Coordinates of C-alpha atoms in Angstrom, one line a residue:
Chain A
M1 CA 48.9 3.6 -16.5
E2 CA 50.7 1.3 -18.8
P3 CA 50.0 1.8 -22.5
V4 CA 47.2 -0.5 -23.6
E5 CA 49.2 -2.2 -26.3
K6 CA 51.7 -3.3 -23.7
M7 CA 49.1 -4.6 -21.2
N8 CA 48.2 -8.2 -20.7
T9 CA 45.2 -9.0 -22.9
A10 CA 43.4 -10.6 -19.9
N11 CA 43.9 -7.3 -18.0
V12 CA 42.4 -5.3 -20.8
R13 CA 39.5 -7.6 -21.2
A14 CA 38.8 -7.3 -17.4
M15 CA 39.0 -3.5 -17.7
V16 CA 36.6 -3.4 -20.6
A17 CA 34.1 -5.8 -19.0
E18 CA 34.3 -3.8 -15.8
L19 CA 33.6 -0.6 -17.7
V20 CA 30.4 -2.2 -19.1
Y21 CA 29.3 -3.3 -15.6
R22 CA 30.2 0.0 -14.0
S23 CA 28.2 1.9 -16.6
C24 CA 25.1 -0.2 -15.7
M25 CA 25.6 0.4 -12.1
M26 CA 25.9 4.2 -12.7
L27 CA 22.6 4.2 -14.7
D28 CA 20.9 2.0 -12.0
A29 CA 22.0 4.6 -9.4
M30 CA 20.9 7.4 -11.8
D31 CA 24.4 8.8 -11.4
F32 CA 24.2 10.3 -14.9
N33 CA 27.3 12.5 -14.5
A34 CA 29.4 9.5 -13.7
F35 CA 27.9 7.7 -16.7
L36 CA 28.8 10.6 -19.0
A37 CA 32.3 10.7 -17.5
V38 CA 32.9 7.2 -18.9
C39 CA 31.7 8.2 -22.3
D40 CA 34.0 9.5 -25.0
E41 CA 33.3 13.0 -26.4
K42 CA 32.2 11.3 -29.6
F43 CA 29.8 9.0 -27.7
H44 CA 26.8 7.8 -29.7
Y45 CA 23.8 6.1 -28.1
L46 CA 21.1 4.1 -29.8
I47 CA 18.1 2.0 -28.9
T48 CA 16.8 -0.1 -31.7
A49 CA 14.2 -2.9 -32.1
F50 CA 13.1 -5.0 -35.0
S51 CA 9.4 -5.0 -35.7
P52 CA 8.1 -8.2 -37.3
E53 CA 4.8 -6.4 -37.8
I54 CA 6.2 -3.9 -40.3
R55 CA 9.3 -6.0 -41.1
K56 CA 11.6 -3.1 -40.3
E57 CA 14.5 -2.3 -37.9
M58 CA 13.4 0.7 -35.8
T59 CA 15.4 3.3 -34.0
W60 CA 13.7 4.3 -30.8
L61 CA 16.2 6.6 -29.3
E62 CA 19.4 8.2 -30.7
H63 CA 21.6 10.8 -29.1
D64 CA 25.2 12.1 -29.2
K65 CA 26.9 13.0 -25.9
M66 CA 25.3 16.5 -25.9
G67 CA 21.9 15.0 -26.5
M68 CA 22.4 12.5 -23.6
T69 CA 23.5 15.4 -21.4
L70 CA 20.4 17.4 -22.2
L71 CA 18.1 14.4 -21.7
F72 CA 19.6 13.7 -18.3
K73 CA 19.4 17.4 -17.4
T74 CA 15.6 17.5 -18.1
L75 CA 14.7 14.2 -16.6
P76 CA 13.6 15.7 -13.2
K77 CA 11.3 18.1 -15.0
H78 CA 9.3 15.3 -16.6
N79 CA 6.3 13.5 -15.2
S80 CA 7.6 10.0 -15.4
D81 CA 7.1 6.5 -13.9
Q82 CA 9.5 6.6 -10.8
S83 CA 9.9 2.8 -10.6
I84 CA 13.5 1.7 -10.1
L85 CA 15.3 0.1 -13.0
S86 CA 18.0 -2.6 -12.4
R87 CA 20.2 -3.7 -15.2
H88 CA 21.5 -7.2 -15.1
A89 CA 24.3 -7.6 -17.6
T90 CA 26.5 -10.5 -18.7
V91 CA 29.3 -9.8 -21.0
Y92 CA 29.3 -12.4 -23.7
T93 CA 32.1 -11.5 -26.0
I94 CA 34.9 -8.9 -26.3
S95 CA 36.9 -8.6 -29.5
F96 CA 39.7 -6.2 -30.2
S97 CA 40.5 -4.2 -33.4
D98 CA 43.8 -5.0 -35.1
D99 CA 45.4 -1.9 -33.9
S100 CA 44.3 -2.6 -30.3
K101 CA 42.7 0.8 -30.1
H102 CA 39.1 -0.4 -29.9
A103 CA 37.1 -3.2 -28.3
D104 CA 33.7 -4.4 -29.4
V105 CA 31.6 -5.8 -26.6
V106 CA 28.4 -7.8 -26.8
T107 CA 26.5 -8.0 -23.5
V108 CA 23.2 -9.6 -22.8
I109 CA 21.0 -7.4 -20.7
Q110 CA 17.8 -7.8 -18.7
I111 CA 16.1 -4.8 -17.2
Y112 CA 14.0 -5.3 -14.1
R113 CA 11.6 -2.7 -12.8
T114 CA 10.8 -2.4 -9.1
T115 CA 7.7 -0.4 -8.0
L116 CA 8.0 2.2 -5.3
D117 CA 4.8 1.1 -3.7
G118 CA 5.5 -2.3 -2.2
G119 CA 8.6 -3.1 -4.1
A120 CA 7.3 -5.6 -6.6
T121 CA 9.8 -6.5 -9.2
E122 CA 9.1 -7.5 -12.8
L123 CA 11.1 -8.2 -15.8
F124 CA 10.7 -5.2 -18.0
A125 CA 12.9 -5.7 -21.0
V126 CA 15.5 -8.0 -22.5
G127 CA 18.0 -7.4 -25.3
K128 CA 21.6 -7.2 -26.2
M129 CA 24.0 -4.3 -25.7
H130 CA 26.6 -3.7 -28.4
D131 CA 29.4 -1.4 -27.1
K132 CA 32.3 0.1 -28.9
V133 CA 35.0 1.0 -26.4
V134 CA 38.0 3.2 -27.1
L135 CA 41.2 2.0 -25.4
S136 CA 43.5 4.7 -24.3
A137 CA 46.3 5.2 -21.8
D138 CA 43.8 6.8 -19.5
G139 CA 41.6 3.7 -19.5
P140 CA 38.7 2.5 -21.6
L141 CA 35.8 4.8 -22.5
L142 CA 32.4 4.1 -24.2
L143 CA 32.5 5.3 -27.8
A144 CA 29.2 3.9 -28.9
R145 CA 26.3 1.9 -27.3
Q146 CA 23.5 0.3 -29.2
I147 CA 20.8 -1.4 -27.2
K148 CA 19.1 -4.0 -29.4
L149 CA 15.8 -4.7 -27.6
D150 CA 14.0 -8.0 -28.0
T151 CA 11.2 -6.6 -25.8
R152 CA 8.9 -4.2 -27.7
M153 CA 6.0 -3.8 -25.2
L154 CA 7.2 -1.4 -22.6
G155 CA 3.8 -0.3 -21.1
I156 CA 3.8 3.5 -20.7
G157 CA 7.4 3.7 -21.8
F158 CA 10.4 5.2 -20.1
H159 CA 12.4 8.4 -20.7
I160 CA 15.5 7.0 -19.0
P161 CA 17.9 5.3 -21.4
F162 CA 18.7 1.7 -20.7
Chain B
M1 CA -12.9 23.7 1.9
A2 CA -13.0 20.0 1.1
R3 CA -16.3 18.3 0.2
T4 CA -18.2 15.7 2.2
G5 CA -19.3 12.4 0.7
K6 CA -22.7 13.8 -0.2
E7 CA -21.2 16.9 -1.8
W8 CA -18.7 14.7 -3.8
H9 CA -21.7 12.9 -5.4
E10 CA -23.7 16.0 -6.2
K11 CA -24.2 16.9 -9.9
P12 CA -21.5 19.3 -11.1
K13 CA -22.6 22.8 -11.6
F14 CA -22.4 22.5 -15.4
P15 CA -24.9 21.7 -18.1
E16 CA -25.3 17.9 -18.6
T17 CA -23.2 18.0 -21.8
H18 CA -20.2 19.2 -19.8
F19 CA -19.6 16.2 -17.5
V20 CA -19.9 12.4 -17.5
D21 CA -20.5 9.7 -15.0
T22 CA -17.3 7.7 -14.5
R23 CA -19.2 4.4 -14.8
I24 CA -18.9 4.9 -18.6
Y25 CA -15.2 4.2 -18.0
T26 CA -15.4 1.3 -15.6
D27 CA -18.7 -0.7 -16.2
D28 CA -18.3 -4.1 -17.9
V29 CA -21.9 -4.1 -19.2
L30 CA -21.4 -0.7 -20.8
F31 CA -18.2 -1.9 -22.4
R32 CA -19.8 -5.0 -23.9
E33 CA -22.5 -2.7 -25.2
E34 CA -19.9 -0.4 -26.7
Q35 CA -18.3 -3.3 -28.6
E36 CA -21.7 -4.1 -30.1
K37 CA -23.2 -0.7 -30.7
I38 CA -20.0 1.2 -31.5
F39 CA -17.0 -0.8 -32.5
N40 CA -18.9 -3.4 -34.5
K41 CA -20.7 -0.6 -36.4
V42 CA -17.9 1.8 -37.4
W43 CA -14.8 1.8 -39.6
I44 CA -11.6 0.9 -37.8
I45 CA -8.0 1.1 -39.0
A46 CA -6.5 -2.4 -39.1
C47 CA -3.1 -1.6 -40.6
H48 CA -1.4 0.4 -43.4
E49 CA -1.1 -0.7 -47.0
S50 CA 2.7 -0.4 -46.8
E51 CA 2.6 -3.3 -44.3
I52 CA 1.2 -5.6 -47.0
P53 CA 2.8 -4.3 -50.2
N54 CA 2.8 -7.5 -52.3
A55 CA 0.3 -10.0 -53.4
F56 CA -0.6 -12.5 -50.7
D57 CA 1.0 -10.4 -47.9
Y58 CA -1.2 -10.4 -44.8
R59 CA -1.5 -8.9 -41.4
T60 CA -3.6 -10.2 -38.5
F61 CA -5.6 -7.8 -36.4
H62 CA -7.5 -8.0 -33.1
H63 CA -10.6 -6.0 -33.8
P64 CA -11.8 -3.9 -30.8
G65 CA -15.3 -5.4 -31.3
G66 CA -13.7 -8.8 -30.4
A67 CA -13.2 -10.5 -33.8
E68 CA -9.8 -11.8 -34.8
L69 CA -9.2 -10.7 -38.4
I70 CA -6.9 -11.4 -41.4
V71 CA -6.1 -8.5 -43.7
V72 CA -4.7 -9.8 -46.9
R73 CA -3.7 -8.4 -50.3
S74 CA -5.1 -10.8 -52.8
E75 CA -3.7 -11.8 -56.2
D76 CA -5.6 -9.0 -57.8
L77 CA -3.9 -6.7 -55.3
K78 CA -7.2 -5.8 -53.7
V79 CA -7.1 -5.7 -49.9
R80 CA -9.6 -8.0 -48.3
S81 CA -10.4 -9.0 -44.7
F82 CA -11.8 -12.2 -43.2
Y83 CA -12.4 -13.7 -39.8
N84 CA -9.2 -15.5 -38.7
I85 CA -11.3 -18.6 -37.9
C86 CA -11.4 -21.9 -39.7
P87 CA -15.1 -22.7 -40.4
H88 CA -14.4 -26.3 -39.6
R89 CA -13.4 -26.6 -36.0
G90 CA -12.9 -23.0 -35.2
N91 CA -9.1 -22.9 -35.1
T92 CA -7.0 -19.9 -35.8
L93 CA -5.9 -19.8 -39.4
L94 CA -3.0 -17.5 -39.4
Y95 CA -0.9 -17.4 -36.2
D96 CA 1.8 -14.8 -37.1
P97 CA 1.1 -11.1 -37.1
V98 CA 2.5 -10.8 -40.6
G99 CA 3.4 -13.0 -43.5
N100 CA 2.8 -14.1 -47.1
A101 CA 0.3 -16.8 -47.9
K102 CA -0.7 -17.8 -51.4
R103 CA -3.0 -20.3 -49.8
I104 CA -4.3 -20.1 -46.2
T105 CA -4.1 -23.6 -44.8
C106 CA -5.4 -24.5 -41.3
I107 CA -2.8 -26.4 -39.4
F108 CA -5.4 -28.5 -37.7
H109 CA -7.0 -30.5 -40.6
A110 CA -5.4 -28.8 -43.6
W111 CA -8.5 -27.2 -45.0
T112 CA -7.2 -24.6 -47.5
F113 CA -8.5 -21.2 -48.5
D114 CA -7.5 -18.7 -51.2
T115 CA -7.0 -15.0 -50.5
K116 CA -10.5 -14.2 -51.7
G117 CA -12.0 -16.3 -49.0
A118 CA -13.0 -19.3 -51.0
C119 CA -12.3 -22.8 -49.6
T120 CA -10.2 -24.5 -52.2
D121 CA -9.7 -27.9 -50.5
I122 CA -11.2 -30.0 -47.8
T123 CA -8.9 -32.9 -47.1
R124 CA -10.6 -36.2 -47.8
G125 CA -13.8 -34.2 -48.3
K126 CA -15.6 -36.7 -50.5
Q127 CA -14.9 -39.6 -48.1
G128 CA -16.1 -37.7 -45.1
Y129 CA -18.9 -35.5 -46.3
Q130 CA -19.9 -37.3 -49.5
D131 CA -22.3 -34.9 -51.3
R132 CA -23.6 -33.3 -48.1
F133 CA -20.9 -30.6 -47.8
C134 CA -18.3 -29.2 -50.1
P135 CA -15.8 -26.4 -50.3
A136 CA -18.5 -24.0 -51.6
D137 CA -20.2 -24.4 -48.2
A138 CA -17.0 -23.6 -46.3
S139 CA -15.9 -20.1 -47.4
L140 CA -14.4 -17.6 -44.9
R141 CA -16.5 -14.9 -43.4
E142 CA -15.5 -11.7 -45.3
V143 CA -15.4 -8.4 -43.5
R144 CA -15.7 -5.1 -45.4
A145 CA -12.4 -3.5 -46.1
D146 CA -11.4 -0.2 -47.7
T147 CA -8.2 1.7 -48.2
G148 CA -7.9 5.4 -47.9
Y149 CA -7.0 8.6 -46.0
G150 CA -3.2 8.1 -46.3
G151 CA -3.3 4.5 -47.4
F152 CA -4.7 3.1 -44.2
V153 CA -6.7 -0.2 -44.4
W154 CA -10.0 0.2 -42.7
V155 CA -12.4 -2.6 -41.8
N156 CA -16.0 -2.7 -40.8
I157 CA -17.7 -5.7 -39.2
D158 CA -21.2 -4.4 -40.1
D159 CA -22.2 -5.6 -43.6
S160 CA -24.7 -2.8 -43.9
A161 CA -22.8 0.1 -42.5
P162 CA -22.4 3.3 -44.6
S163 CA -19.3 3.4 -46.8
L164 CA -16.0 4.6 -45.3
A165 CA -16.3 7.9 -47.2
E166 CA -19.7 8.5 -45.8
Y167 CA -18.5 7.6 -42.3
I168 CA -15.5 10.0 -42.5
G169 CA -17.4 12.8 -44.2
P170 CA -15.5 16.1 -44.3
A171 CA -13.5 15.3 -41.1
M172 CA -10.2 14.7 -43.0
E173 CA -10.3 17.8 -45.2
L174 CA -7.6 19.5 -43.2
L175 CA -5.2 16.7 -44.4
D176 CA -6.4 16.6 -48.0
E177 CA -3.2 18.3 -49.2
S178 CA -1.0 16.2 -47.0
L179 CA -2.0 12.7 -47.6
G180 CA -1.8 12.6 -51.4
L181 CA 1.7 10.9 -51.7
E182 CA 2.4 7.3 -50.9
L183 CA 3.2 6.8 -47.2
E184 CA 5.2 4.2 -45.4
V185 CA 5.2 3.0 -41.8
F186 CA 8.6 3.3 -40.2
H187 CA 7.6 2.9 -36.6
Y188 CA 5.3 0.5 -34.9
H189 CA 4.8 -0.4 -31.3
K190 CA 2.1 -1.4 -28.9
A191 CA 1.4 -0.4 -25.4
V192 CA -1.0 -1.9 -22.9
V193 CA -2.4 0.5 -20.3
H194 CA -4.9 -0.2 -17.6
T195 CA -7.3 2.5 -18.5
N196 CA -10.4 3.1 -20.6
Y197 CA -10.1 3.7 -24.3
K198 CA -12.2 6.9 -24.2
L199 CA -9.7 8.4 -21.7
W200 CA -6.9 7.9 -24.3
H201 CA -9.0 9.4 -27.0
D202 CA -9.8 12.3 -24.7
T203 CA -6.1 12.9 -24.3
N204 CA -5.9 13.1 -28.0
S205 CA -8.9 15.4 -28.1
E206 CA -7.8 18.1 -25.7
F207 CA -4.6 20.2 -25.4
Y208 CA -5.3 21.5 -21.9
H209 CA -3.2 18.6 -20.7
D210 CA -0.2 20.2 -22.2
Y211 CA 0.5 21.1 -18.6
I212 CA 1.7 17.5 -18.1
H213 CA 4.5 18.0 -20.6
Y214 CA 7.6 19.8 -19.5
F215 CA 8.5 21.0 -22.9
N216 CA 5.0 22.1 -23.9
R217 CA 4.5 24.1 -20.8
A218 CA 8.0 25.6 -20.9
T219 CA 7.9 26.6 -24.6
G220 CA 4.8 25.5 -26.5
M221 CA 2.3 27.5 -24.7
I222 CA 4.2 30.7 -24.9
Q223 CA 4.5 30.5 -28.7
P224 CA 2.4 32.9 -30.8
G225 CA -0.6 31.2 -32.2
Y226 CA -0.9 28.4 -29.6
F227 CA -4.1 29.7 -28.2
D228 CA -5.6 30.5 -31.6
R229 CA -5.9 26.8 -32.6
K230 CA -9.6 25.8 -32.9
Y231 CA -11.5 22.6 -32.5
T232 CA -14.0 21.7 -35.3
G233 CA -16.6 18.9 -34.7
Y234 CA -17.9 16.8 -37.6
Q235 CA -20.7 14.3 -38.0
N236 CA -20.2 10.9 -36.5
G237 CA -18.1 12.3 -33.6
H238 CA -14.9 13.2 -35.4
A239 CA -13.0 16.3 -34.6
S240 CA -10.0 18.3 -35.8
V241 CA -7.6 20.9 -34.5
G242 CA -6.1 23.3 -36.9
S243 CA -2.5 24.0 -37.5
M244 CA 0.0 26.1 -35.6
S245 CA 3.6 26.8 -36.3
I246 CA 5.9 25.2 -33.8
K247 CA 9.2 27.0 -33.3
Y248 CA 11.4 24.0 -32.7
D249 CA 14.4 26.1 -32.1
A250 CA 12.7 27.3 -28.9
Y251 CA 13.1 23.8 -27.5
D252 CA 16.3 23.1 -25.6
G253 CA 18.4 21.1 -28.0
G254 CA 15.9 21.7 -30.8
A255 CA 17.0 22.4 -34.4
E256 CA 15.6 23.9 -37.5
R257 CA 13.5 21.2 -39.3
K258 CA 14.4 20.8 -43.0
V259 CA 12.3 17.8 -44.2
G260 CA 8.8 19.1 -43.6
W261 CA 5.6 17.5 -45.0
P262 CA 3.6 18.2 -48.2
G263 CA 0.8 20.6 -47.6
L264 CA 2.0 21.5 -44.1
G265 CA 3.7 24.8 -43.4
P266 CA 7.1 24.8 -41.6
G267 CA 6.6 23.7 -38.0
G268 CA 2.9 23.0 -38.8
W269 CA 0.7 20.7 -36.7
I270 CA -2.7 19.2 -37.6
L271 CA -4.6 16.7 -35.5
I272 CA -7.8 14.8 -36.5
D273 CA -9.6 12.5 -34.1
I274 CA -11.7 9.8 -35.8
F275 CA -14.5 8.3 -33.6
P276 CA -14.2 6.2 -31.5
G277 CA -10.4 5.8 -31.0
M278 CA -8.2 6.7 -33.9
T279 CA -6.0 9.8 -34.2
F280 CA -4.1 11.3 -37.2
N281 CA -1.4 13.5 -35.7
L282 CA 0.7 15.3 -38.4
R283 CA 3.5 17.3 -36.9
T284 CA 6.2 18.9 -39.0
S285 CA 7.8 15.9 -40.6
V286 CA 5.9 12.9 -39.2
L287 CA 2.5 11.4 -39.3
R288 CA 1.6 9.6 -36.1
M289 CA -1.4 7.3 -36.0
D290 CA -2.9 5.9 -32.8
T291 CA -5.4 3.1 -32.9
A292 CA -7.2 2.3 -29.6
I293 CA -8.1 -1.3 -29.2
P294 CA -9.9 -1.9 -25.8
A295 CA -9.8 -5.3 -24.2
G296 CA -12.1 -4.4 -21.4
P297 CA -13.4 -1.3 -19.6
N298 CA -10.1 -0.8 -17.9
K299 CA -7.6 -2.4 -20.3
L300 CA -6.5 -0.8 -23.5
L301 CA -4.0 -1.8 -26.2
I302 CA -2.8 1.1 -28.3
E303 CA -1.1 0.6 -31.6
F304 CA 1.3 3.5 -32.4
R305 CA 2.5 4.0 -35.9
G306 CA 4.9 6.6 -37.3
L307 CA 4.9 7.3 -41.0
G308 CA 7.0 9.1 -43.6
L309 CA 6.8 9.4 -47.4
K310 CA 7.6 6.3 -49.4
S311 CA 9.8 8.5 -51.6
D312 CA 12.1 9.6 -48.6
T313 CA 15.8 9.5 -49.1
P314 CA 17.7 7.8 -46.3
A315 CA 18.6 11.2 -44.9
Q316 CA 15.0 12.4 -45.0
R317 CA 13.8 9.3 -43.3
A318 CA 16.5 9.5 -40.7
E319 CA 15.3 13.0 -39.8
R320 CA 11.6 11.9 -39.6
V321 CA 12.7 9.0 -37.4
R322 CA 14.6 11.5 -35.1
D323 CA 11.6 13.9 -35.0
H324 CA 9.3 11.1 -34.2
N325 CA 11.3 9.5 -31.4
T326 CA 12.3 12.6 -29.7
I327 CA 8.7 13.3 -28.9
W328 CA 6.6 10.2 -29.5
G329 CA 8.8 7.1 -29.3
P330 CA 8.6 4.8 -26.3
F331 CA 11.6 6.7 -24.9
G332 CA 10.4 10.1 -26.2
R333 CA 9.8 13.1 -24.0
N334 CA 6.0 13.3 -24.4
L335 CA 4.5 9.9 -25.0
H336 CA 5.3 8.4 -21.6
E337 CA 3.8 11.5 -19.9
D338 CA 0.5 11.1 -21.8
L339 CA 0.4 7.4 -21.0
L340 CA 1.2 8.0 -17.4
G341 CA -1.7 10.5 -17.3
V342 CA -4.3 8.0 -18.5
H343 CA -2.7 5.2 -16.4
G344 CA -3.4 7.4 -13.4
Q345 CA -7.0 8.0 -14.5
G346 CA -7.4 4.2 -14.8
M347 CA -6.1 3.7 -11.2
A348 CA -8.3 6.5 -9.8
M349 CA -11.5 5.4 -11.6
R350 CA -11.5 1.7 -11.0
E351 CA -14.8 0.3 -9.7
R352 CA -15.3 1.0 -6.0
T353 CA -12.9 3.9 -5.9
D354 CA -15.9 6.2 -5.5
S355 CA -15.0 8.3 -8.4
K356 CA -18.1 9.9 -9.7
W357 CA -17.8 12.6 -12.3
V358 CA -15.4 13.8 -15.0
I359 CA -15.8 17.4 -16.0
H360 CA -15.6 18.7 -19.6
G361 CA -16.6 22.2 -18.7
R362 CA -14.0 24.5 -20.2
E363 CA -15.4 27.0 -22.7
E364 CA -12.9 29.2 -24.6
N365 CA -14.6 29.7 -27.9
M366 CA -13.5 26.2 -29.0
T367 CA -9.9 27.2 -28.9
I368 CA -7.1 25.0 -27.8
H369 CA -7.9 24.7 -24.1
D370 CA -11.7 24.4 -24.6
E371 CA -13.0 21.0 -23.8
G372 CA -15.5 21.0 -26.7
G373 CA -13.7 18.2 -28.6
M374 CA -14.6 15.8 -25.8
R375 CA -18.1 17.1 -25.5
H376 CA -18.5 16.5 -29.2
F377 CA -17.2 12.9 -28.7
Y378 CA -19.6 12.1 -25.8
A379 CA -22.6 13.5 -27.7
E380 CA -21.9 10.9 -30.4
W381 CA -21.2 8.2 -27.8
G382 CA -24.6 8.9 -26.2
R383 CA -26.4 8.8 -29.6
R384 CA -24.9 5.5 -30.5
M385 CA -25.3 3.9 -27.1
G386 CA -28.8 5.3 -26.5
R387 CA -27.6 6.3 -23.1
K388 CA -26.8 9.6 -21.4
P389 CA -23.0 9.9 -20.7
F390 CA -23.8 11.9 -17.5
D391 CA -26.4 9.3 -16.4
P392 CA -25.9 6.0 -18.2
Y393 CA -28.3 4.0 -16.0
D394 CA -30.9 6.8 -15.4
D395 CA -30.3 6.6 -11.7
N396 CA -28.4 9.9 -10.9
N397 CA -31.7 11.7 -10.4
I398 CA -30.7 14.4 -12.9
E399 CA -33.5 16.2 -14.7
A400 CA -32.7 16.5 -18.4
A401 CA -32.2 20.1 -19.4

């Protein structure tokens, strides 16, 4: 692959956006190994929400790559809601660091939940996804992801990261 | 061999204290009666004092008895509570869940109240009411409020109810050494589940359901001391479970906990259930507080709070947040399993599903898998309701023992 700094900006933007979209598709398909494969070794994952009730920013889930790996590994052992999640994402902005080694991506995301029994779909959560992407000659990788949820009522909750 | 319809309805082979009729979870008449005879008579946690730290800070609260409340810190820093209803035309006074209001002004006709509940202005009052009605006639309805047991703000709709201290009695003694410092809420979220509030409180009153949790059945139950923990019942239906030491390093990906909690040994765990739907759950470095706010027999709003010490350094707070979310956050490994469990009970026990009994029959010397905590709760429920939990309408043809 051509070094990133020599690539056409539009091409890099397309690659970064596609990484975000592909990561959503991998999580939708519960292909967690594929998801981890597009995460850098220093990957950091965060779900946050602001509570007006206590006037505080809250962290609801935080893991490094090893933590995410362990979480995914134990998912089948949990008693969880088995509804299917679909992530609908739209990349809003992509900005590059001065040295062209990183990209910051802001994506709006809606998560829909579809029941196994009958297949009814409901909007489950909305928020924004803030990704930091490391750009290398091997292609872009997710370095950090922060899901900033607007939705704070999630029913019984979910153990699968968004 | 499976049972026939007749056998399914037969009285369980336990004493009457050891099972309940599932209509107590589904019946609308019983629920309305619970609001009147239980929720409107007892002390309920409305919020935590750290949510209203300054003069004129307020929180709104939907009381499980039905009333909409304001909880406000007045100018004298005393916490007071009022109905969130304008005495003029019945409008909501404060719409937001939280805020700061030196004066509470109704948006409808701009009647104004101070944070002690006095009406301070009726717009064009003299012109409209002459001398027939004045601000002194238009005060807010005050609800009793008290602060305690870790800085929680408790309210009681009943003007003549016993004091908070009398209501709690000795039930909180296990946490005496642990709630002395100032606390702060760092986590708050709500969940609506289609289930009965008592089923959620039951889940917080028995540990036999540890089988639902992968991590608990894989590691917790095999730790020394797990089966030694004991339930203690107190007056007014409260109950506690003593401490055990959790070996967090036994959990996959677990780590030695450094922060801890005052008065709690390393890896300690104390749980106190306050009748009819509040649970103090102190585990290692975090205090979790659940408040059950039923909206109907099969609809429950739960408020979840996570608390640390107000004096926490950023690093200490971060560790408490991590400990909390790993297990009890909306994405944690245990909370969604507990909620799925009571959601399933709600589905199975809806009216017309022909559910009939729930059994609380385990006796293990009141240790951790004994169901005595629930039996203690339902004895108080029956006392307050004037009904038998196993036969709420006296139509099960069960002779009292």
